[in-house]
Structure formats: structure tokens, C-alpha cells
Short mmCIF file of C-alpha atoms in Angstrom, two decimals:
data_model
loop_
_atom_site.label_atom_id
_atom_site.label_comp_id
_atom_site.label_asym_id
_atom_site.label_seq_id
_atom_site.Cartn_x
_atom_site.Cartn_y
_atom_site.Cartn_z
CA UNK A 77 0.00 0.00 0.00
CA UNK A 78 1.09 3.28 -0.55
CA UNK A 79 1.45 6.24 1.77
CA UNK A 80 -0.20 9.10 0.27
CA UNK A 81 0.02 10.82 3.45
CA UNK A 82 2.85 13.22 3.17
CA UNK A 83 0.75 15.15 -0.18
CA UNK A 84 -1.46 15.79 3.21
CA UNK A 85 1.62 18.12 4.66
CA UNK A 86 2.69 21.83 4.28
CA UNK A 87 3.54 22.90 1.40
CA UNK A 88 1.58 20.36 -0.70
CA UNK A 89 -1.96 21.71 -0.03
CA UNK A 90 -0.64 25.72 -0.29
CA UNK A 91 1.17 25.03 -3.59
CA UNK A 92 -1.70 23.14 -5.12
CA UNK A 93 -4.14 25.97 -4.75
CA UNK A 94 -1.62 28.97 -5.73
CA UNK A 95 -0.34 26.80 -8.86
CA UNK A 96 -4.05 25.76 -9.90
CA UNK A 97 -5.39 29.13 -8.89
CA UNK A 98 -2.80 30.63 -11.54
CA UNK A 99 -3.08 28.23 -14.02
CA UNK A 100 -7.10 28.69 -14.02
CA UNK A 101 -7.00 31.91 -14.55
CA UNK A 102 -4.47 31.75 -17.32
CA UNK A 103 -6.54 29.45 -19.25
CA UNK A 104 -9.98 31.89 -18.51
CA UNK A 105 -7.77 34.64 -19.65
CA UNK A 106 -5.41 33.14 -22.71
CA UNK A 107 -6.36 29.65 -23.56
CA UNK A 108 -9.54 28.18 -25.53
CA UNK A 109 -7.78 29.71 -28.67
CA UNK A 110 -7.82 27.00 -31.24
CA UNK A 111 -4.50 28.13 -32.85
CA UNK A 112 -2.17 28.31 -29.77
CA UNK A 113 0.36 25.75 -28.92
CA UNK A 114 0.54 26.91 -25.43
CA UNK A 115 -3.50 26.52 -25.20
CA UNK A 116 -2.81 22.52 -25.93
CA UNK A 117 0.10 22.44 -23.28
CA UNK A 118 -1.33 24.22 -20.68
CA UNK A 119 -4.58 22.46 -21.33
CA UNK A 120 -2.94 18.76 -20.70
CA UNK A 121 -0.83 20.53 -17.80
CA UNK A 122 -4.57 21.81 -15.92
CA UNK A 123 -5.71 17.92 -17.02
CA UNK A 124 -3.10 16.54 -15.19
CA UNK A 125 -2.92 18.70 -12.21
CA UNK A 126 -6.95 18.58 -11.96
CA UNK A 127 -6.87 14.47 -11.49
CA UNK A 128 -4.10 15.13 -9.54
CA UNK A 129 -5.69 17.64 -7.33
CA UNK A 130 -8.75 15.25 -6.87
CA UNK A 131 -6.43 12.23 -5.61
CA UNK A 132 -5.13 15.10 -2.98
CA UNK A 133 -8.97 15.72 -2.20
CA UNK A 134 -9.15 11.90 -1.24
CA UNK A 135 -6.43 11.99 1.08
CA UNK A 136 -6.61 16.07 2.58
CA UNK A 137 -10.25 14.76 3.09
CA UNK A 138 -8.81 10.97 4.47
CA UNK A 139 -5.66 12.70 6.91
CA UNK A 140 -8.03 15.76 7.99
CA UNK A 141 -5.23 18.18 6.89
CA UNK A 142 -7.52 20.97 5.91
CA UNK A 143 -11.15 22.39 6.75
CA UNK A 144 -13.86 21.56 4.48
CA UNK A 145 -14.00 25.28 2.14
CA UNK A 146 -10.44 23.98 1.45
CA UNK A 147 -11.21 20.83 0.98
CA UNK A 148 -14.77 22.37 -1.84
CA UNK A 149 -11.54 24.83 -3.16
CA UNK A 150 -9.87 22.42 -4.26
CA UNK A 151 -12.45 20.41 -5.49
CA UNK A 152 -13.95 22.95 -7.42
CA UNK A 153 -10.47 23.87 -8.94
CA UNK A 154 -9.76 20.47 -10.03
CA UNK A 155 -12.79 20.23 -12.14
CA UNK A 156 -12.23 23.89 -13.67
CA UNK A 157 -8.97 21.90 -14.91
CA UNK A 158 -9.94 18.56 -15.19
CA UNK A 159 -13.17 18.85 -17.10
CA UNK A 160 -12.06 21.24 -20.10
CA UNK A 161 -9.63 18.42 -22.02
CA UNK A 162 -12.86 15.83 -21.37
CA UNK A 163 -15.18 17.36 -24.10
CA UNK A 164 -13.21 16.40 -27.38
CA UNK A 165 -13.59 12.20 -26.22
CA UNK A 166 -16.97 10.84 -27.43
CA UNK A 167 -17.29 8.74 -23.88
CA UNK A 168 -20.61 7.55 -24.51
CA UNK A 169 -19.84 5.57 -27.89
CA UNK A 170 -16.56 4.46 -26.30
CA UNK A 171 -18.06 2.84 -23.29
CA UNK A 172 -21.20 1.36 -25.31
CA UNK A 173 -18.87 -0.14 -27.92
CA UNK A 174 -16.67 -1.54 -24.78
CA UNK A 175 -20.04 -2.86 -22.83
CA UNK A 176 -21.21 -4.09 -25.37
CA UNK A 177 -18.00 -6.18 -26.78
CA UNK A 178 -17.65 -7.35 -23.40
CA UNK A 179 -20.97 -8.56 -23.23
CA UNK A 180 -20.74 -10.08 -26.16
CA UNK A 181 -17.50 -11.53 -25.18
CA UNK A 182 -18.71 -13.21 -22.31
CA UNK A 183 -22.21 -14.92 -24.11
CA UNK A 184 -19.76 -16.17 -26.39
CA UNK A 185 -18.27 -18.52 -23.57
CA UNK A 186 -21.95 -19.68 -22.87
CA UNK A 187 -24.00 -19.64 -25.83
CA UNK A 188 -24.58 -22.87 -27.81
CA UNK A 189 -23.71 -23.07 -31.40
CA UNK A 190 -27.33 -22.36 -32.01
CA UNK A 191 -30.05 -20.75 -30.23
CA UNK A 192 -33.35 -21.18 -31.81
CA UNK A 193 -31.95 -22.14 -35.13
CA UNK A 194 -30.06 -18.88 -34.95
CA UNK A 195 -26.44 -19.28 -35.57
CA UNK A 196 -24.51 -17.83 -32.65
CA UNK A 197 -22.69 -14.89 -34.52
CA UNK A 198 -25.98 -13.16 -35.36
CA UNK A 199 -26.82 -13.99 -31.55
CA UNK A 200 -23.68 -12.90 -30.29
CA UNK A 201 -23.86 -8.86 -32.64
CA UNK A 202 -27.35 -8.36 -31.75
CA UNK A 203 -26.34 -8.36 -27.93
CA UNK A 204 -23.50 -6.21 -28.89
CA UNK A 205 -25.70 -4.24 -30.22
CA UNK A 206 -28.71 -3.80 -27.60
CA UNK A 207 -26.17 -3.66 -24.42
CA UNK A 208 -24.29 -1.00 -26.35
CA UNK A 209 -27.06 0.30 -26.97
CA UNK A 210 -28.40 0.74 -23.94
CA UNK A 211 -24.97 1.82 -22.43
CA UNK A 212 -24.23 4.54 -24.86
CA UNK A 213 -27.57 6.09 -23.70
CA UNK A 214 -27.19 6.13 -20.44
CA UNK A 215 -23.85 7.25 -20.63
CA UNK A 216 -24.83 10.35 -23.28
CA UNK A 217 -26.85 11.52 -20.70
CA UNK A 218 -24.50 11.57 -18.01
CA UNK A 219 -22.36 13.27 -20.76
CA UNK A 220 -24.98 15.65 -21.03
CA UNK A 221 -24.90 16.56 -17.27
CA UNK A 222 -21.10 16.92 -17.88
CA UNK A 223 -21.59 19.26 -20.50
CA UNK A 224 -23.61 21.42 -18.30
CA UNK A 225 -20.90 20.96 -15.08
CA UNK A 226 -18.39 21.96 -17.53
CA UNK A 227 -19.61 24.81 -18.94
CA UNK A 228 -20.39 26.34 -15.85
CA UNK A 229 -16.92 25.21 -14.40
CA UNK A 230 -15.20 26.66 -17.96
CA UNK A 231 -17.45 30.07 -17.93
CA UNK A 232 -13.97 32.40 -18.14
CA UNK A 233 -16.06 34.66 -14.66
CA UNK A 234 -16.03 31.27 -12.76
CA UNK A 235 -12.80 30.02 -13.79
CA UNK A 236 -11.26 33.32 -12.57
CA UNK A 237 -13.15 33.25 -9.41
CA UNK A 238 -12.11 30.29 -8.02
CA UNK A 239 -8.58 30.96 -9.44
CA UNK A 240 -8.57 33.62 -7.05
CA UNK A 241 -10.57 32.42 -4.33
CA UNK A 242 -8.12 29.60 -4.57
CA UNK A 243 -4.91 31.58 -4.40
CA UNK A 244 -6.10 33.57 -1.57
CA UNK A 245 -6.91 30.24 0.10
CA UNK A 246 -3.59 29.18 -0.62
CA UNK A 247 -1.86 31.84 0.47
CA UNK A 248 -4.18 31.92 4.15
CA UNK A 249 -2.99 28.01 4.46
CA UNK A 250 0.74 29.34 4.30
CA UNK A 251 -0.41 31.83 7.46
CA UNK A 252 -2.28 28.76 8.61
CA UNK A 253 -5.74 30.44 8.46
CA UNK A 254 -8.44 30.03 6.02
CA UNK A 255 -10.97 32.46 4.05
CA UNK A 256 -13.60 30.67 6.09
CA UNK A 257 -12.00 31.43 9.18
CA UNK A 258 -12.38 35.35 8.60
CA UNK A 259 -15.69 35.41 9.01
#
């Protein structure tokens, strides 16, 4: 098992919110420009620090390092960078085409040569079919709710927001306050 603990100590939690806080508000300010080369790089840079930022979630949450507006901060500023790169993968085809192959897969190992006088190809593509079927609509709605999370998260005001609610966060942690805490 690994220790995750020590992402749980100073400076990790600090750093995490100043860095992210920045790089949100760089992409609300500069990025989404189809053209730029540093749009792509600091998009797979925010992807990368957004899933990284939700494992730290898990274990500031799991160690009870921080207070829970931290613990929504960062949260909230791992999807603003996590969610943008999401949009461009068509997830529910992908998982319907995967569901369904596996469900196929696995008939295959029961299914009789025949069922019904059917041979068992034709048996085994129309379950690949229905279960992806099924699948890929369930999962294009949930897409659907993510295209609604994400736009809100991606709307440049609320990307800048919590960029600077987060840096301000970050920078209380370092004094070992928090915003909440000023109130």
C-alpha cells in the first residue's frame, strides 16, 4: 500500500491551490484559442494537475489536513482543470462499444452453437448491439450533465473566481488560516 500521506503536509496543499489558482486563470484569460500551442500544453498541464488535485482531495479529506472550504476549493479547482480536455472524447460511444463487446465476449463462452436455429454470430452482434445500446444512452446523458458541469466550471467569470478564491486560500494556508476562518 502506498502512503499518500505526506501530499497531506505543508507545502503540498498551499502550492496546489496557488499553482491551480494561476493556471485557471491563465486558461480563462489566454487559452480556448484554437490556434495556440501553449493553449494545448497548458490544457494537458490543468488535465493533469486537476486528477491530480482530486487524488489530494481523497487523502486532505482521508488525513483531515484541511477544513472543508479547502477541501470544496480544491475540489472545485480540479474540475475547472480537469473537465475542459474531457469534451473532445466521445465517452458515450466508447463505453457502449466496450459494454457491449464485453458482453458479447462473455455470451460467447456460454452460448450454444445455435439458439433457436439462430447461428450464434448473429446472436452474439445483436447483444453487442442492444447492451451498447443501452450503455451509450445512459452514458450520453450523463455526458450531457457533464456538459452542463463543464460549462459552468469553464465560464472564463467562474474560472477566474475560483482561481482567485483559490490563491487567496492558498496563500491563508501558508499563514495557517483560512478564508472561512475570517468570518
Amino acid at each position: 500500500m502506498v502512503d499518500l500521506s505526506v501530499f497531506a503536509d505543508d507545502p503540498v496543499p498551499e502550492a496546489a491551490l496557488i499553482v491551480g489558482g494561476i493556471l485557471s486563470i491563465a486558461i480563462a484569460l489566454y487559452g480556448q484559442r484554437e490556434d495556440s500551442l501553449w493553449d494545448e500544453v497548458g490544457t494537458l498541464f490543468a488535465f493533469i494537475l486537476g486528477g491530480a488535485m482530486l487524488l489530494l482531495t481523497y487523502v486532505l479529506a482521508a488525513e483531515k489536513a484541511v477544513g472543508w472550504f479547502t477541501l470544496v476549493m480544491v475540489v472545485l479547482l480540479a474540475l475547472t482543470l480537469f473537465l475542459k480536455p474531457l469534451r473532445e472524447i466521445p465517452w458515450a460511444g466508447v463505453v457502449g462499444a466496450l459494454v457491449g463487446g464485453a458482453a458479447a465476449a462473455a455470451a460467447s463462452f456460454v452460448l450454444p452453437s445455435e439458439v433457436f436455429g439462430i447461428d450464434e454470430w448473429i446472436v452474439l452482434v445483436v447483444i453487442f448491439v442492444i447492451v451498447g445500446v443501452i450503455v451509450h444512452t445512459i452514458f450520453h446523458f450523463l455526458e450531457d450533465l457533464l456538459t452542463i458541469a463543464r460549462m459552468v466550471l469553464s465560464w472564463k467569470p467562474t474560472m477566474v473566481i475560483v482561481g482567485l478564491v483559490s490563491i487567496a486560500e492558498g496563500i491563508l494556508l501558508f499563514l495557517d488560516s483560512s478564508i472561512i476562518s475570517l468570518f
